[in-house]
Amino acid sequence: MSASLLNRITIDPNVCFGKPTVRNMRYPVEMILDLLSAGMTTEEILQDYPDLEQSDILACLEFASRIVKVKSIHKVMLAA
């Protein structure tokens, strides 16, 4: 994936408490990932959120992929 996709992911302390968002539009990356993991298709997400583009969804996936490519994994407590 190209770096241009990642340019769609923005981090601004004044937008969504500094969480990574799609193009500063207050769509947190985590929300898009949650929708995908809940089984929504890209097409369904784009229908529900017409401000988004297919490249935005791909950018969220690329961002998540790069985040989990770490040299070590530490056990994280999951909320019940």
PDB file of N, CA and C in Angstrom:
ATOM      1  N   MET A   1       0.842  -1.178   0.000  1.00  0.00           N
ATOM      2  CA  MET A   1       0.000   0.000   0.000  1.00  0.00           C
ATOM      3  C   MET A   1       0.889   1.244   0.000  1.00  0.00           C
ATOM      4  N   SER A   2       0.377   2.271  -0.570  1.00  0.00           N
ATOM      5  CA  SER A   2       1.175   3.482  -0.687  1.00  0.00           C
ATOM      6  C   SER A   2       0.986   4.392   0.520  1.00  0.00           C
ATOM      7  N   ALA A   3       1.965   5.253   0.685  1.00  0.00           N
ATOM      8  CA  ALA A   3       1.894   6.217   1.783  1.00  0.00           C
ATOM      9  C   ALA A   3       0.749   7.197   1.571  1.00  0.00           C
ATOM     10  N   SER A   4       0.313   7.372   0.317  1.00  0.00           N
ATOM     11  CA  SER A   4      -0.782   8.314   0.065  1.00  0.00           C
ATOM     12  C   SER A   4      -2.066   7.880   0.764  1.00  0.00           C
ATOM     13  N   LEU A   5      -2.266   6.565   0.901  1.00  0.00           N
ATOM     14  CA  LEU A   5      -3.433   6.095   1.654  1.00  0.00           C
ATOM     15  C   LEU A   5      -3.345   6.560   3.098  1.00  0.00           C
ATOM     16  N   LEU A   6      -2.166   6.448   3.671  1.00  0.00           N
ATOM     17  CA  LEU A   6      -2.013   6.830   5.079  1.00  0.00           C
ATOM     18  C   LEU A   6      -2.185   8.331   5.287  1.00  0.00           C
ATOM     19  N   ASN A   7      -2.021   9.116   4.232  1.00  0.00           N
ATOM     20  CA  ASN A   7      -2.255  10.557   4.352  1.00  0.00           C
ATOM     21  C   ASN A   7      -3.714  10.865   4.653  1.00  0.00           C
ATOM     22  N   ARG A   8      -4.593   9.912   4.416  1.00  0.00           N
ATOM     23  CA  ARG A   8      -6.011  10.096   4.715  1.00  0.00           C
ATOM     24  C   ARG A   8      -6.282   9.981   6.217  1.00  0.00           C
ATOM     25  N   ILE A   9      -5.361   9.395   6.956  1.00  0.00           N
ATOM     26  CA  ILE A   9      -5.520   9.239   8.405  1.00  0.00           C
ATOM     27  C   ILE A   9      -4.855  10.427   9.087  1.00  0.00           C
ATOM     28  N   THR A  10      -5.638  11.133   9.874  1.00  0.00           N
ATOM     29  CA  THR A  10      -5.129  12.331  10.535  1.00  0.00           C
ATOM     30  C   THR A  10      -5.247  12.187  12.047  1.00  0.00           C
ATOM     31  N   ILE A  11      -4.309  12.825  12.723  1.00  0.00           N
ATOM     32  CA  ILE A  11      -4.323  12.842  14.188  1.00  0.00           C
ATOM     33  C   ILE A  11      -4.209  14.299  14.615  1.00  0.00           C
ATOM     34  N   ASP A  12      -5.262  14.781  15.239  1.00  0.00           N
ATOM     35  CA  ASP A  12      -5.332  16.173  15.672  1.00  0.00           C
ATOM     36  C   ASP A  12      -5.888  16.172  17.092  1.00  0.00           C
ATOM     37  N   PRO A  13      -5.156  16.746  18.040  1.00  0.00           N
ATOM     38  CA  PRO A  13      -5.633  16.724  19.424  1.00  0.00           C
ATOM     39  C   PRO A  13      -6.992  17.402  19.608  1.00  0.00           C
ATOM     40  N   ASN A  14      -7.402  18.222  18.658  1.00  0.00           N
ATOM     41  CA  ASN A  14      -8.689  18.921  18.752  1.00  0.00           C
ATOM     42  C   ASN A  14      -9.828  18.179  18.067  1.00  0.00           C
ATOM     43  N   VAL A  15      -9.532  17.035  17.478  1.00  0.00           N
ATOM     44  CA  VAL A  15     -10.561  16.252  16.786  1.00  0.00           C
ATOM     45  C   VAL A  15     -10.621  14.870  17.422  1.00  0.00           C
ATOM     46  N   CYS A  16     -11.772  14.512  17.951  1.00  0.00           N
ATOM     47  CA  CYS A  16     -11.990  13.190  18.574  1.00  0.00           C
ATOM     48  C   CYS A  16     -10.926  12.863  19.619  1.00  0.00           C
ATOM     49  N   PHE A  17     -10.564  13.866  20.411  1.00  0.00           N
ATOM     50  CA  PHE A  17      -9.610  13.681  21.513  1.00  0.00           C
ATOM     51  C   PHE A  17      -8.261  13.151  21.039  1.00  0.00           C
ATOM     52  N   GLY A  18      -7.879  13.476  19.813  1.00  0.00           N
ATOM     53  CA  GLY A  18      -6.574  13.069  19.303  1.00  0.00           C
ATOM     54  C   GLY A  18      -6.514  11.663  18.750  1.00  0.00           C
ATOM     55  N   LYS A  19      -7.656  10.995  18.663  1.00  0.00           N
ATOM     56  CA  LYS A  19      -7.662   9.649  18.073  1.00  0.00           C
ATOM     57  C   LYS A  19      -7.472   9.767  16.565  1.00  0.00           C
ATOM     58  N   PRO A  20      -6.884   8.751  15.948  1.00  0.00           N
ATOM     59  CA  PRO A  20      -6.746   8.777  14.488  1.00  0.00           C
ATOM     60  C   PRO A  20      -8.126   8.801  13.831  1.00  0.00           C
ATOM     61  N   THR A  21      -8.305   9.727  12.898  1.00  0.00           N
ATOM     62  CA  THR A  21      -9.573   9.867  12.191  1.00  0.00           C
ATOM     63  C   THR A  21      -9.334   9.869  10.685  1.00  0.00           C
ATOM     64  N   VAL A  22     -10.419   9.739   9.957  1.00  0.00           N
ATOM     65  CA  VAL A  22     -10.357   9.795   8.502  1.00  0.00           C
ATOM     66  C   VAL A  22     -10.493  11.252   8.071  1.00  0.00           C
ATOM     67  N   ARG A  23      -9.462  11.778   7.496  1.00  0.00           N
ATOM     68  CA  ARG A  23      -9.439  13.127   6.915  1.00  0.00           C
ATOM     69  C   ARG A  23     -10.037  14.199   7.825  1.00  0.00           C
ATOM     70  N   ASN A  24      -9.769  14.110   9.113  1.00  0.00           N
ATOM     71  CA  ASN A  24     -10.258  15.094  10.093  1.00  0.00           C
ATOM     72  C   ASN A  24     -11.769  15.262  10.062  1.00  0.00           C
ATOM     73  N   MET A  25     -12.490  14.226   9.633  1.00  0.00           N
ATOM     74  CA  MET A  25     -13.946  14.342   9.514  1.00  0.00           C
ATOM     75  C   MET A  25     -14.688  13.754  10.708  1.00  0.00           C
ATOM     76  N   ARG A  26     -13.989  13.504  11.782  1.00  0.00           N
ATOM     77  CA  ARG A  26     -14.606  12.953  12.994  1.00  0.00           C
ATOM     78  C   ARG A  26     -15.145  11.543  12.816  1.00  0.00           C
ATOM     79  N   TYR A  27     -14.557  10.821  11.881  1.00  0.00           N
ATOM     80  CA  TYR A  27     -14.818   9.386  11.748  1.00  0.00           C
ATOM     81  C   TYR A  27     -13.572   8.675  12.264  1.00  0.00           C
ATOM     82  N   PRO A  28     -13.573   8.238  13.526  1.00  0.00           N
ATOM     83  CA  PRO A  28     -12.386   7.574  14.062  1.00  0.00           C
ATOM     84  C   PRO A  28     -12.086   6.273  13.314  1.00  0.00           C
ATOM     85  N   VAL A  29     -10.811   6.009  13.141  1.00  0.00           N
ATOM     86  CA  VAL A  29     -10.381   4.765  12.497  1.00  0.00           C
ATOM     87  C   VAL A  29     -10.981   3.578  13.237  1.00  0.00           C
ATOM     88  N   GLU A  30     -11.000   3.633  14.557  1.00  0.00           N
ATOM     89  CA  GLU A  30     -11.522   2.508  15.336  1.00  0.00           C
ATOM     90  C   GLU A  30     -12.988   2.240  15.024  1.00  0.00           C
ATOM     91  N   MET A  31     -13.767   3.286  14.721  1.00  0.00           N
ATOM     92  CA  MET A  31     -15.173   3.090  14.375  1.00  0.00           C
ATOM     93  C   MET A  31     -15.296   2.317  13.056  1.00  0.00           C
ATOM     94  N   ILE A  32     -14.491   2.692  12.073  1.00  0.00           N
ATOM     95  CA  ILE A  32     -14.529   2.008  10.779  1.00  0.00           C
ATOM     96  C   ILE A  32     -14.124   0.547  10.957  1.00  0.00           C
ATOM     97  N   LEU A  33     -13.089   0.310  11.748  1.00  0.00           N
ATOM     98  CA  LEU A  33     -12.645  -1.067  11.995  1.00  0.00           C
ATOM     99  C   LEU A  33     -13.713  -1.859  12.739  1.00  0.00           C
ATOM    100  N   ASP A  34     -14.391  -1.225  13.691  1.00  0.00           N
ATOM    101  CA  ASP A  34     -15.480  -1.895  14.414  1.00  0.00           C
ATOM    102  C   ASP A  34     -16.613  -2.283  13.464  1.00  0.00           C
ATOM    103  N   LEU A  35     -16.948  -1.391  12.550  1.00  0.00           N
ATOM    104  CA  LEU A  35     -18.010  -1.692  11.585  1.00  0.00           C
ATOM    105  C   LEU A  35     -17.623  -2.878  10.703  1.00  0.00           C
ATOM    106  N   LEU A  36     -16.381  -2.875  10.245  1.00  0.00           N
ATOM    107  CA  LEU A  36     -15.909  -3.985   9.410  1.00  0.00           C
ATOM    108  C   LEU A  36     -15.898  -5.295  10.192  1.00  0.00           C
ATOM    109  N   SER A  37     -15.431  -5.241  11.436  1.00  0.00           N
ATOM    110  CA  SER A  37     -15.358  -6.477  12.228  1.00  0.00           C
ATOM    111  C   SER A  37     -16.743  -6.976  12.629  1.00  0.00           C
ATOM    112  N   ALA A  38     -17.729  -6.080  12.613  1.00  0.00           N
ATOM    113  CA  ALA A  38     -19.109  -6.487  12.900  1.00  0.00           C
ATOM    114  C   ALA A  38     -19.780  -7.103  11.677  1.00  0.00           C
ATOM    115  N   GLY A  39     -19.075  -7.099  10.558  1.00  0.00           N
ATOM    116  CA  GLY A  39     -19.600  -7.753   9.366  1.00  0.00           C
ATOM    117  C   GLY A  39     -20.116  -6.832   8.281  1.00  0.00           C
ATOM    118  N   MET A  40     -20.040  -5.532   8.507  1.00  0.00           N
ATOM    119  CA  MET A  40     -20.486  -4.619   7.449  1.00  0.00           C
ATOM    120  C   MET A  40     -19.515  -4.670   6.280  1.00  0.00           C
ATOM    121  N   THR A  41     -20.042  -4.560   5.092  1.00  0.00           N
ATOM    122  CA  THR A  41     -19.185  -4.504   3.907  1.00  0.00           C
ATOM    123  C   THR A  41     -18.773  -3.057   3.668  1.00  0.00           C
ATOM    124  N   THR A  42     -17.750  -2.892   2.856  1.00  0.00           N
ATOM    125  CA  THR A  42     -17.322  -1.546   2.483  1.00  0.00           C
ATOM    126  C   THR A  42     -18.478  -0.783   1.857  1.00  0.00           C
ATOM    127  N   GLU A  43     -19.227  -1.453   1.005  1.00  0.00           N
ATOM    128  CA  GLU A  43     -20.350  -0.805   0.330  1.00  0.00           C
ATOM    129  C   GLU A  43     -21.403  -0.327   1.333  1.00  0.00           C
ATOM    130  N   GLU A  44     -21.682  -1.142   2.350  1.00  0.00           N
ATOM    131  CA  GLU A  44     -22.659  -0.751   3.372  1.00  0.00           C
ATOM    132  C   GLU A  44     -22.174   0.461   4.159  1.00  0.00           C
ATOM    133  N   ILE A  45     -20.900   0.465   4.496  1.00  0.00           N
ATOM    134  CA  ILE A  45     -20.340   1.603   5.236  1.00  0.00           C
ATOM    135  C   ILE A  45     -20.434   2.866   4.391  1.00  0.00           C
ATOM    136  N   LEU A  46     -20.092   2.759   3.121  1.00  0.00           N
ATOM    137  CA  LEU A  46     -20.139   3.928   2.241  1.00  0.00           C
ATOM    138  C   LEU A  46     -21.567   4.432   2.052  1.00  0.00           C
ATOM    139  N   GLN A  47     -22.535   3.531   2.070  1.00  0.00           N
ATOM    140  CA  GLN A  47     -23.941   3.951   1.986  1.00  0.00           C
ATOM    141  C   GLN A  47     -24.367   4.692   3.251  1.00  0.00           C
ATOM    142  N   ASP A  48     -23.948   4.169   4.406  1.00  0.00           N
ATOM    143  CA  ASP A  48     -24.333   4.781   5.680  1.00  0.00           C
ATOM    144  C   ASP A  48     -23.579   6.081   5.961  1.00  0.00           C
ATOM    145  N   TYR A  49     -22.376   6.205   5.428  1.00  0.00           N
ATOM    146  CA  TYR A  49     -21.525   7.372   5.664  1.00  0.00           C
ATOM    147  C   TYR A  49     -21.064   7.927   4.315  1.00  0.00           C
ATOM    148  N   PRO A  50     -21.923   8.681   3.630  1.00  0.00           N
ATOM    149  CA  PRO A  50     -21.620   9.122   2.268  1.00  0.00           C
ATOM    150  C   PRO A  50     -20.420  10.061   2.150  1.00  0.00           C
ATOM    151  N   ASP A  51     -19.956  10.629   3.262  1.00  0.00           N
ATOM    152  CA  ASP A  51     -18.751  11.468   3.217  1.00  0.00           C
ATOM    153  C   ASP A  51     -17.490  10.639   2.985  1.00  0.00           C
ATOM    154  N   LEU A  52     -17.567   9.352   3.289  1.00  0.00           N
ATOM    155  CA  LEU A  52     -16.403   8.479   3.154  1.00  0.00           C
ATOM    156  C   LEU A  52     -16.259   7.972   1.726  1.00  0.00           C
ATOM    157  N   GLU A  53     -15.020   7.612   1.388  1.00  0.00           N
ATOM    158  CA  GLU A  53     -14.694   7.030   0.091  1.00  0.00           C
ATOM    159  C   GLU A  53     -14.054   5.670   0.321  1.00  0.00           C
ATOM    160  N   GLN A  54     -14.049   4.849  -0.703  1.00  0.00           N
ATOM    161  CA  GLN A  54     -13.465   3.516  -0.568  1.00  0.00           C
ATOM    162  C   GLN A  54     -12.008   3.595  -0.103  1.00  0.00           C
ATOM    163  N   SER A  55     -11.274   4.584  -0.584  1.00  0.00           N
ATOM    164  CA  SER A  55      -9.879   4.738  -0.166  1.00  0.00           C
ATOM    165  C   SER A  55      -9.757   5.032   1.326  1.00  0.00           C
ATOM    166  N   ASP A  56     -10.773   5.646   1.910  1.00  0.00           N
ATOM    167  CA  ASP A  56     -10.759   5.894   3.356  1.00  0.00           C
ATOM    168  C   ASP A  56     -10.806   4.576   4.126  1.00  0.00           C
ATOM    169  N   ILE A  57     -11.631   3.652   3.655  1.00  0.00           N
ATOM    170  CA  ILE A  57     -11.736   2.344   4.308  1.00  0.00           C
ATOM    171  C   ILE A  57     -10.410   1.602   4.179  1.00  0.00           C
ATOM    172  N   LEU A  58      -9.836   1.635   2.984  1.00  0.00           N
ATOM    173  CA  LEU A  58      -8.538   0.987   2.771  1.00  0.00           C
ATOM    174  C   LEU A  58      -7.461   1.624   3.640  1.00  0.00           C
ATOM    175  N   ALA A  59      -7.525   2.934   3.804  1.00  0.00           N
ATOM    176  CA  ALA A  59      -6.551   3.627   4.647  1.00  0.00           C
ATOM    177  C   ALA A  59      -6.656   3.173   6.099  1.00  0.00           C
ATOM    178  N   CYS A  60      -7.874   2.970   6.589  1.00  0.00           N
ATOM    179  CA  CYS A  60      -8.065   2.476   7.959  1.00  0.00           C
ATOM    180  C   CYS A  60      -7.450   1.095   8.123  1.00  0.00           C
ATOM    181  N   LEU A  61      -7.655   0.243   7.139  1.00  0.00           N
ATOM    182  CA  LEU A  61      -7.080  -1.105   7.202  1.00  0.00           C
ATOM    183  C   LEU A  61      -5.555  -1.058   7.143  1.00  0.00           C
ATOM    184  N   GLU A  62      -5.018  -0.212   6.297  1.00  0.00           N
ATOM    185  CA  GLU A  62      -3.561  -0.074   6.199  1.00  0.00           C
ATOM    186  C   GLU A  62      -2.992   0.464   7.505  1.00  0.00           C
ATOM    187  N   PHE A  63      -3.655   1.451   8.092  1.00  0.00           N
ATOM    188  CA  PHE A  63      -3.215   2.023   9.362  1.00  0.00           C
ATOM    189  C   PHE A  63      -3.190   0.948  10.445  1.00  0.00           C
ATOM    190  N   ALA A  64      -4.268   0.181  10.540  1.00  0.00           N
ATOM    191  CA  ALA A  64      -4.341  -0.886  11.543  1.00  0.00           C
ATOM    192  C   ALA A  64      -3.269  -1.935  11.305  1.00  0.00           C
ATOM    193  N   SER A  65      -3.042  -2.273  10.063  1.00  0.00           N
ATOM    194  CA  SER A  65      -2.023  -3.266   9.731  1.00  0.00           C
ATOM    195  C   SER A  65      -0.644  -2.807  10.189  1.00  0.00           C
ATOM    196  N   ARG A  66      -0.354  -1.551   9.968  1.00  0.00           N
ATOM    197  CA  ARG A  66       0.962  -1.039  10.380  1.00  0.00           C
ATOM    198  C   ARG A  66       1.089  -0.947  11.898  1.00  0.00           C
ATOM    199  N   ILE A  67      -0.008  -0.653  12.567  1.00  0.00           N
ATOM    200  CA  ILE A  67       0.026  -0.555  14.030  1.00  0.00           C
ATOM    201  C   ILE A  67       0.356  -1.906  14.657  1.00  0.00           C
ATOM    202  N   VAL A  68      -0.197  -2.981  14.123  1.00  0.00           N
ATOM    203  CA  VAL A  68       0.022  -4.287  14.747  1.00  0.00           C
ATOM    204  C   VAL A  68       1.342  -4.934  14.334  1.00  0.00           C
ATOM    205  N   LYS A  69       2.061  -4.323  13.424  1.00  0.00           N
ATOM    206  CA  LYS A  69       3.369  -4.852  13.033  1.00  0.00           C
ATOM    207  C   LYS A  69       4.427  -4.301  13.990  1.00  0.00           C
ATOM    208  N   VAL A  70       4.428  -4.846  15.186  1.00  0.00           N
ATOM    209  CA  VAL A  70       5.374  -4.404  16.205  1.00  0.00           C
ATOM    210  C   VAL A  70       6.340  -5.530  16.509  1.00  0.00           C
ATOM    211  N   LYS A  71       7.436  -5.189  17.143  1.00  0.00           N
ATOM    212  CA  LYS A  71       8.452  -6.196  17.437  1.00  0.00           C
ATOM    213  C   LYS A  71       8.105  -7.058  18.630  1.00  0.00           C
ATOM    214  N   SER A  72       7.251  -6.552  19.524  1.00  0.00           N
ATOM    215  CA  SER A  72       6.847  -7.363  20.665  1.00  0.00           C
ATOM    216  C   SER A  72       5.391  -7.063  20.996  1.00  0.00           C
ATOM    217  N   ILE A  73       4.739  -8.061  21.498  1.00  0.00           N
ATOM    218  CA  ILE A  73       3.340  -7.928  21.886  1.00  0.00           C
ATOM    219  C   ILE A  73       3.267  -8.082  23.401  1.00  0.00           C
ATOM    220  N   HIS A  74       2.604  -7.150  24.041  1.00  0.00           N
ATOM    221  CA  HIS A  74       2.422  -7.220  25.485  1.00  0.00           C
ATOM    222  C   HIS A  74       0.979  -7.598  25.767  1.00  0.00           C
ATOM    223  N   LYS A  75       0.775  -8.389  26.805  1.00  0.00           N
ATOM    224  CA  LYS A  75      -0.577  -8.791  27.175  1.00  0.00           C
ATOM    225  C   LYS A  75      -1.377  -7.550  27.558  1.00  0.00           C
ATOM    226  N   VAL A  76      -2.551  -7.455  26.999  1.00  0.00           N
ATOM    227  CA  VAL A  76      -3.417  -6.311  27.256  1.00  0.00           C
ATOM    228  C   VAL A  76      -4.688  -6.818  27.907  1.00  0.00           C
ATOM    229  N   MET A  77      -5.108  -6.156  28.964  1.00  0.00           N
ATOM    230  CA  MET A  77      -6.352  -6.525  29.628  1.00  0.00           C
ATOM    231  C   MET A  77      -7.508  -6.095  28.742  1.00  0.00           C
ATOM    232  N   LEU A  78      -8.430  -6.992  28.504  1.00  0.00           N
ATOM    233  CA  LEU A  78      -9.612  -6.681  27.716  1.00  0.00           C
ATOM    234  C   LEU A  78     -10.767  -6.360  28.647  1.00  0.00           C
ATOM    235  N   ALA A  79     -11.523  -5.337  28.305  1.00  0.00           N
ATOM    236  CA  ALA A  79     -12.694  -4.983  29.105  1.00  0.00           C
ATOM    237  C   ALA A  79     -13.745  -6.063  28.943  1.00  0.00           C
ATOM    238  N   ALA A  80     -14.342  -6.456  30.043  1.00  0.00           N
ATOM    239  CA  ALA A  80     -15.352  -7.524  29.994  1.00  0.00           C
ATOM    240  C   ALA A  80     -16.674  -7.009  29.514  1.00  0.00           C
TER     241      ALA A  80
END
